[in-house]
Short mmCIF file of C-alpha atoms in Angstrom, two decimals:
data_model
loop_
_atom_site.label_atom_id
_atom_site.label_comp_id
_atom_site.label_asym_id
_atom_site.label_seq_id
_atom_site.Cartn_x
_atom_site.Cartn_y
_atom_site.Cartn_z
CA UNK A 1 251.07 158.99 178.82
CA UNK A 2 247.33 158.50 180.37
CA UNK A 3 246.76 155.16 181.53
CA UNK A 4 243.52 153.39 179.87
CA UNK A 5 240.56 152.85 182.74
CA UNK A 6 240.12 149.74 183.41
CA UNK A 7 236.98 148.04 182.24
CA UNK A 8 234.56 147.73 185.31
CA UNK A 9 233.85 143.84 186.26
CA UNK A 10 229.68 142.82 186.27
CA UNK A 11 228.41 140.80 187.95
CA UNK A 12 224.91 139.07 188.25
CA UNK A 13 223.87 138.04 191.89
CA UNK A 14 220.84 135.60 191.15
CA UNK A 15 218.80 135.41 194.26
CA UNK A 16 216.79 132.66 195.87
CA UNK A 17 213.29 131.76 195.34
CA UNK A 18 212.28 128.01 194.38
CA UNK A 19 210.22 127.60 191.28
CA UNK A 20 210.33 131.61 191.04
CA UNK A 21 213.49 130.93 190.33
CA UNK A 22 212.79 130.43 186.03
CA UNK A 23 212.56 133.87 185.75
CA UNK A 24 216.22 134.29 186.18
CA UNK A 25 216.56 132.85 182.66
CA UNK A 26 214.54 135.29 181.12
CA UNK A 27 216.94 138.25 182.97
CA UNK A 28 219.77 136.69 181.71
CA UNK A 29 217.86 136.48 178.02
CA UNK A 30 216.99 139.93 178.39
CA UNK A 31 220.02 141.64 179.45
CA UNK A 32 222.32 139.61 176.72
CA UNK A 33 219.86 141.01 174.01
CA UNK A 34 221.03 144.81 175.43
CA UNK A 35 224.34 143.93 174.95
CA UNK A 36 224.97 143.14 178.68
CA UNK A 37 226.85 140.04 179.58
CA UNK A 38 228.43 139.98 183.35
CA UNK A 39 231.89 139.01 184.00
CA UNK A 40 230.93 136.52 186.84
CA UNK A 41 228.04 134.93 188.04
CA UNK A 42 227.10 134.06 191.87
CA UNK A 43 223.69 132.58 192.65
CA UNK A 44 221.76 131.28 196.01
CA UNK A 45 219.66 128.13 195.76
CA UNK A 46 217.13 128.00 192.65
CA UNK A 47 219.67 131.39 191.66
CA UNK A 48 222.77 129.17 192.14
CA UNK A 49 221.26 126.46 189.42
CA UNK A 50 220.29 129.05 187.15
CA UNK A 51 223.48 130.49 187.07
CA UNK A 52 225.40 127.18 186.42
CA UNK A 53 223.74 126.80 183.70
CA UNK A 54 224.61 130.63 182.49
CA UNK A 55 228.16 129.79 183.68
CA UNK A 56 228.49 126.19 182.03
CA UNK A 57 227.19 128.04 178.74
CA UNK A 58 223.65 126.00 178.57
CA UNK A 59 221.14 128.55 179.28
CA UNK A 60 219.13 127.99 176.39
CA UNK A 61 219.11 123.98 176.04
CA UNK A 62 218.31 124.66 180.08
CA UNK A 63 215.24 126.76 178.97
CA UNK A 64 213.63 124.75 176.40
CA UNK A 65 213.97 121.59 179.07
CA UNK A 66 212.54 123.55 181.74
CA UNK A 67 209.59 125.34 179.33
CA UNK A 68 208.65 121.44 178.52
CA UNK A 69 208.43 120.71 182.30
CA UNK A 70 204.56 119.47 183.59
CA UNK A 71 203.70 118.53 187.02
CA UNK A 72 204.25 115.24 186.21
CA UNK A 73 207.54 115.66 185.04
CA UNK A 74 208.91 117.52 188.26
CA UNK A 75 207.05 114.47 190.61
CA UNK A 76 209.53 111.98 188.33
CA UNK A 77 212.33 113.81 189.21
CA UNK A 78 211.76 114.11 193.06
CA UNK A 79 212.81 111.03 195.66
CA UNK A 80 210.28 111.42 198.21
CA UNK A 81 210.99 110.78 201.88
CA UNK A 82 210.96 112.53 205.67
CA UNK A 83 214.27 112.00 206.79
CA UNK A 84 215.60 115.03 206.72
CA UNK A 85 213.50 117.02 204.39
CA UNK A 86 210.71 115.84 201.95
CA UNK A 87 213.31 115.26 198.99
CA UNK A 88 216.49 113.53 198.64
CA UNK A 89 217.72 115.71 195.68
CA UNK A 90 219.85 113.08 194.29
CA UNK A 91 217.57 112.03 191.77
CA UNK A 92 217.37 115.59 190.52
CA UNK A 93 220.75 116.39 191.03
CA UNK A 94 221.56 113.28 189.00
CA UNK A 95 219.96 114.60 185.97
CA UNK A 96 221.66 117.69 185.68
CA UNK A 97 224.63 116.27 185.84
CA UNK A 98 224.13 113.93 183.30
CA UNK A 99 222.48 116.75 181.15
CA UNK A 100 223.93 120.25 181.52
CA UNK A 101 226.18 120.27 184.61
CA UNK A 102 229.43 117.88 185.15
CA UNK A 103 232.33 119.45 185.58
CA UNK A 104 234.26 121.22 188.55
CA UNK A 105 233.58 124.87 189.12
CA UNK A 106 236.97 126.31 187.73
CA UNK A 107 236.63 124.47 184.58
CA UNK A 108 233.19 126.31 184.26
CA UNK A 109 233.70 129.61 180.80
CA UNK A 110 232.70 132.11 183.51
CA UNK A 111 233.79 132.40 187.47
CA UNK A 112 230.71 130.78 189.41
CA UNK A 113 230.08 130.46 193.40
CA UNK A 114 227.14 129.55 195.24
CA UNK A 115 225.71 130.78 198.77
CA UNK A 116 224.94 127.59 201.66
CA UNK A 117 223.99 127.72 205.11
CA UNK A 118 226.08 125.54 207.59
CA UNK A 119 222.86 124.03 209.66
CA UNK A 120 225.50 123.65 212.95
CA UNK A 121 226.31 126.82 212.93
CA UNK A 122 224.91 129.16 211.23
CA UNK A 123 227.90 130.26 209.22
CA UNK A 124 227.33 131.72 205.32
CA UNK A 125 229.47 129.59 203.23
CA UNK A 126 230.90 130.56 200.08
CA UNK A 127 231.24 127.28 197.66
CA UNK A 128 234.11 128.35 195.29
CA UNK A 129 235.06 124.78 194.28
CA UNK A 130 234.83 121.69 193.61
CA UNK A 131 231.99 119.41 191.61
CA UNK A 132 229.79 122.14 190.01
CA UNK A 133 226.64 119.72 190.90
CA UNK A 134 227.83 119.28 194.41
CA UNK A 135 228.20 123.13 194.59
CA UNK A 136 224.44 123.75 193.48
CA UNK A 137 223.03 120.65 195.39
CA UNK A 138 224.47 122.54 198.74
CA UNK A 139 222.56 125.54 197.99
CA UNK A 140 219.52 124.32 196.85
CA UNK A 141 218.83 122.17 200.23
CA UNK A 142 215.77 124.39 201.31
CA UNK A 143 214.99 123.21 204.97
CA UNK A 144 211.81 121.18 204.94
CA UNK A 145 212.14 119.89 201.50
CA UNK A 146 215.61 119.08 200.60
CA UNK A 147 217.72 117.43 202.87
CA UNK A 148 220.47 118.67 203.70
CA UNK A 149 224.12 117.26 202.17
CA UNK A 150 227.39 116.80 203.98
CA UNK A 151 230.40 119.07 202.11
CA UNK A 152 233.78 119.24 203.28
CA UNK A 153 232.70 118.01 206.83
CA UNK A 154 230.01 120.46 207.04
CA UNK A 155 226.09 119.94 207.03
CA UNK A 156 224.88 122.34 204.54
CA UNK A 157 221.53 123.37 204.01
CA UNK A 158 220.04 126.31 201.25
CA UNK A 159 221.85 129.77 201.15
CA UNK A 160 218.64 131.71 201.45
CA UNK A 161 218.65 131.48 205.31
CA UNK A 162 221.69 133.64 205.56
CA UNK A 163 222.32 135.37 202.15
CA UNK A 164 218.47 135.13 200.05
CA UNK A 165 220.66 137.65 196.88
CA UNK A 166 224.15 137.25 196.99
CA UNK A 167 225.84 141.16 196.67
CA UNK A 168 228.38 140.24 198.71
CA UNK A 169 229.67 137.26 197.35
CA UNK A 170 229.64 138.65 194.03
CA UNK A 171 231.42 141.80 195.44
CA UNK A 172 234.28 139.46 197.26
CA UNK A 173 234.78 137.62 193.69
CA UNK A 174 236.20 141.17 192.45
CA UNK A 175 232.90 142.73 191.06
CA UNK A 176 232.75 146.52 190.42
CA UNK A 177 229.42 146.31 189.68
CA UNK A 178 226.76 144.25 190.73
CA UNK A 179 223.50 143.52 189.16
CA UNK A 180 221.21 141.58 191.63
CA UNK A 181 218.21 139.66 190.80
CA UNK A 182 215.43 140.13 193.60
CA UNK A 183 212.42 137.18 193.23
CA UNK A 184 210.60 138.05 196.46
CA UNK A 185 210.20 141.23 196.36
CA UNK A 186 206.68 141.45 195.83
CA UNK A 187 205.35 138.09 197.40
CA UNK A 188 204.34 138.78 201.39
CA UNK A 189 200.79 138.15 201.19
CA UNK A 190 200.41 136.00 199.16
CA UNK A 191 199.31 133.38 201.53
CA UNK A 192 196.85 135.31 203.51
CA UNK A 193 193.88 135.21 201.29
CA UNK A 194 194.08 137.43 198.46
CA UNK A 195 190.65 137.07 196.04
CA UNK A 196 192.48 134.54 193.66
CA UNK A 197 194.98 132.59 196.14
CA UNK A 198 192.38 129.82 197.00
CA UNK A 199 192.31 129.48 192.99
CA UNK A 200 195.78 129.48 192.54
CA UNK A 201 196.86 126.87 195.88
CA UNK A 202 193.38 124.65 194.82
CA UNK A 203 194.50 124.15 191.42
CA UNK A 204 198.45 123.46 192.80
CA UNK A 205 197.37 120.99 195.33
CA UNK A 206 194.81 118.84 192.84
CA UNK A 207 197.77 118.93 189.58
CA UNK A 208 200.34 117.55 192.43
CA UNK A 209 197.92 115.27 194.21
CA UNK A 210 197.54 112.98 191.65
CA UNK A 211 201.57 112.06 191.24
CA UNK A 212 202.65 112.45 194.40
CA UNK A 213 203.08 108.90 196.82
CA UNK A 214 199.63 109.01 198.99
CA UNK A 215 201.50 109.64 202.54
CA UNK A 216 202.46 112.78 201.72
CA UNK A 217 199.18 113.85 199.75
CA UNK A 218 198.21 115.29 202.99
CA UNK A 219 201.06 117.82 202.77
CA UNK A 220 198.57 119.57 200.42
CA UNK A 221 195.73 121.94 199.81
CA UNK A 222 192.42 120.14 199.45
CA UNK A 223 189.37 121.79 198.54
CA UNK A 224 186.32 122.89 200.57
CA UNK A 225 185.31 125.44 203.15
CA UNK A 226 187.50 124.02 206.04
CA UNK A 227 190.48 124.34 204.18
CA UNK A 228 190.00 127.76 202.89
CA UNK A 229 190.08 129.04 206.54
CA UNK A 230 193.34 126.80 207.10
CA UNK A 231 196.29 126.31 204.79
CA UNK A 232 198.17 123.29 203.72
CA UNK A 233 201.61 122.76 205.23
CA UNK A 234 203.32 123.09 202.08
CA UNK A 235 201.31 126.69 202.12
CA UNK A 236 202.58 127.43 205.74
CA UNK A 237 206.21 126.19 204.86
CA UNK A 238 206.09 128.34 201.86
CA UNK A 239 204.94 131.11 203.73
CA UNK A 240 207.29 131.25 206.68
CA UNK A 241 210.26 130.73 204.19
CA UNK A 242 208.68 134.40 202.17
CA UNK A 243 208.81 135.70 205.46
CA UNK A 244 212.23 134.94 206.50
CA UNK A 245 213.46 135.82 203.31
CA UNK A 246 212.40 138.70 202.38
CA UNK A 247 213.27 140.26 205.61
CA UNK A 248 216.68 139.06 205.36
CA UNK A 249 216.91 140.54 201.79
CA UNK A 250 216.62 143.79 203.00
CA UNK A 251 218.77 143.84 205.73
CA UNK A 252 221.26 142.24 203.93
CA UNK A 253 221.01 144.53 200.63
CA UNK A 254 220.92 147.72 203.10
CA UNK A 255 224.67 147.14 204.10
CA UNK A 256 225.63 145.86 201.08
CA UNK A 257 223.39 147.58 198.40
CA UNK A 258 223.81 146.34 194.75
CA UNK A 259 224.43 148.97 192.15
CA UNK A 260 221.27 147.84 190.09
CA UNK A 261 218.28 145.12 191.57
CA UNK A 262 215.88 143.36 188.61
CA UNK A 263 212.77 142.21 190.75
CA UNK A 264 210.48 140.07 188.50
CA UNK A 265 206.83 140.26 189.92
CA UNK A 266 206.24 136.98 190.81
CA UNK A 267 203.64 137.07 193.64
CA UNK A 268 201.28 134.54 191.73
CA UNK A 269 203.74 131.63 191.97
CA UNK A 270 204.43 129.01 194.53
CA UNK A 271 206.99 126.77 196.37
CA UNK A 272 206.70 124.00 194.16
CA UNK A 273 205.09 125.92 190.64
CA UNK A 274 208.26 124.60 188.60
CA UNK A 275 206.26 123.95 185.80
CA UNK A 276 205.08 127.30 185.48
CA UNK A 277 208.23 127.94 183.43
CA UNK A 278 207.26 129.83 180.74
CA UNK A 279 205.17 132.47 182.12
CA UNK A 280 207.77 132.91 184.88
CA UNK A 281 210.78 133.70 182.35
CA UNK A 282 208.29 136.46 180.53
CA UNK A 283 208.21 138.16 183.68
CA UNK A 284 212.41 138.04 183.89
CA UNK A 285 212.26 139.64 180.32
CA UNK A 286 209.74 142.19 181.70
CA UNK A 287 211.57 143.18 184.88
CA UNK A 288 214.96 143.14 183.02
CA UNK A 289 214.05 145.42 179.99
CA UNK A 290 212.37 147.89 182.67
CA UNK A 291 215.26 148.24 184.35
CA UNK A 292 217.18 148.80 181.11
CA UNK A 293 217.19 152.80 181.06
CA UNK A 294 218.75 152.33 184.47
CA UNK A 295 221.58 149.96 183.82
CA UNK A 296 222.52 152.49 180.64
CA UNK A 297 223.09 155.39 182.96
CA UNK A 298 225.32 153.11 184.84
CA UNK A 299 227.30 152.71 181.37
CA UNK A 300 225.73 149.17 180.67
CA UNK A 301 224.22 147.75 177.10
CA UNK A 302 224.71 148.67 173.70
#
């Protein structure tokens, strides 16, 4: 008698990327309307929440709260301070966990992990466990704003320092094959002067101006000719992190290549553009149905 083949295990890799990070939703939307649903889920920082939400089965109340998100809205949810990074978290963190996230990782409908960074030594850590929230809170802690949270004796800060699109994590968690989700792939440059940057960080700095506590107003773009010829720290931080990232990505996904990548285009949004929701998602769905034909030849979809 011929044994049956096993059915291959998917798995979705969501990779880092702060407020790029919406268009994950719009992936996930896209791929579950080709018939394309992934056996696990792994994520690094803004990919880690995303994919909580997937795994905890709230993706779309998570979508219609973040499409509803304005500037002001973020600001409310942010504890501002400079010890240790601009934000706490915990006031964030709080919410989801009162709203879509509060329960440990195994009781979670699909397997989850997350990607952190130990700050002491360098070491990628693999959260497997424990309070979902905690879990995302770790990976999230992007040096510079977040500050950094204490887990299991460890001082963890955001998974996109060592690990920016987790392949390997998903591939450790028994994946046959992975489908990764690349947000930076088309974003160097963006902070060196292209014809509508000024427009884009002017218009950023003047919406967040207005709510955010007046030490730290100086953290961003102002207008006029002086500033034009030097960027806002937020815009250097933002910058450097693109950098970093991006080059990491690559090395990374060269010895441990996904079988698929999805790379929304998502040059035209920033660090902190979280209430660009809506437009970022489209460009998931985009990315994700281009990459369609290519998943089917892989045996994927309806």
């Amino acid at each position: 008698m011929t044994p049956s083949r096993r059915k291959p295990v998917i798995a979705l890799a969501l990779g880092s990327g702060s407020a790029r990070g919406w268009a994950h939703i719009g992936v996930l939307k896209a791929l579950e309307r080709a018939g394309i649903r992934p056996d696990l889920i792994c994520g690094t920082s803004i990919g880690a929440l995303v994919a909580a939400a997937y795994a905890v089965g709230e993706l779309d109340r998570f979508e219609q709260w973040v499409t509803q998100l304005k500037v002001r809205d973020v600001v409310s949810l942010m504890d501002f301070h400079l010890n240790g990074g601009m934000l706490k978290g915990e006031r964030l963190m709080g919410f989801f966990q009162r709203h879509f996230i509060d329960c440990p990782v195994s009781d979670l409908k699909l397997p989850f992990a997350a990607v952190a960074t130990d700050l002491h030594t360098g070491q990628e850590i693999w959260l497997r466990e424990g309070s979902t929230t905690d879990v995302v809170r770790a990976s999230i802690a992007l040096p510079g704003l977040f500050s950094p949270v204490w887990h299991d004796d460890r001082l963890l800060v955001d998974g996109g320092l060592v690990n920016p699109v987790p392949v390997s994590l998903a591939r450790a968690m028994g994946a046959d094959i992975v489908l990764a989700v690349d947000l930076n792939t088309d974003i160097l440059g963006r902070h060196t002067g292209a014809p509508t940057e000024q427009q884009v960080r002017t218009s950023v700095g003047s919406a967040w101006r207005a709510h955010v506590p007046e030490a730290l107003s100086a953290l961003l773009p102002e207008n006029g000719p002086e500033q034009e010829r030097m960027p806002s720290l937020i815009d250097i931080l933002a910058a450097s992190i693109n950098i970093m990232q991006v080059r990491i990505t690559r090395s990374r996904m060269a010895g441990d290549p996904a079988d698929a990548v999805i790379a929304p285009r998502l040059a035209a949004y920033g660090l902190m553009d979280f209430h660009k929701a809506e437009s970022a998602i489209e460009e998931g769905v985009l990315a994700a149905e281009a990459s369609l034909p290519g998943l089917r030849l892989l045996g994927l979809g309806d």
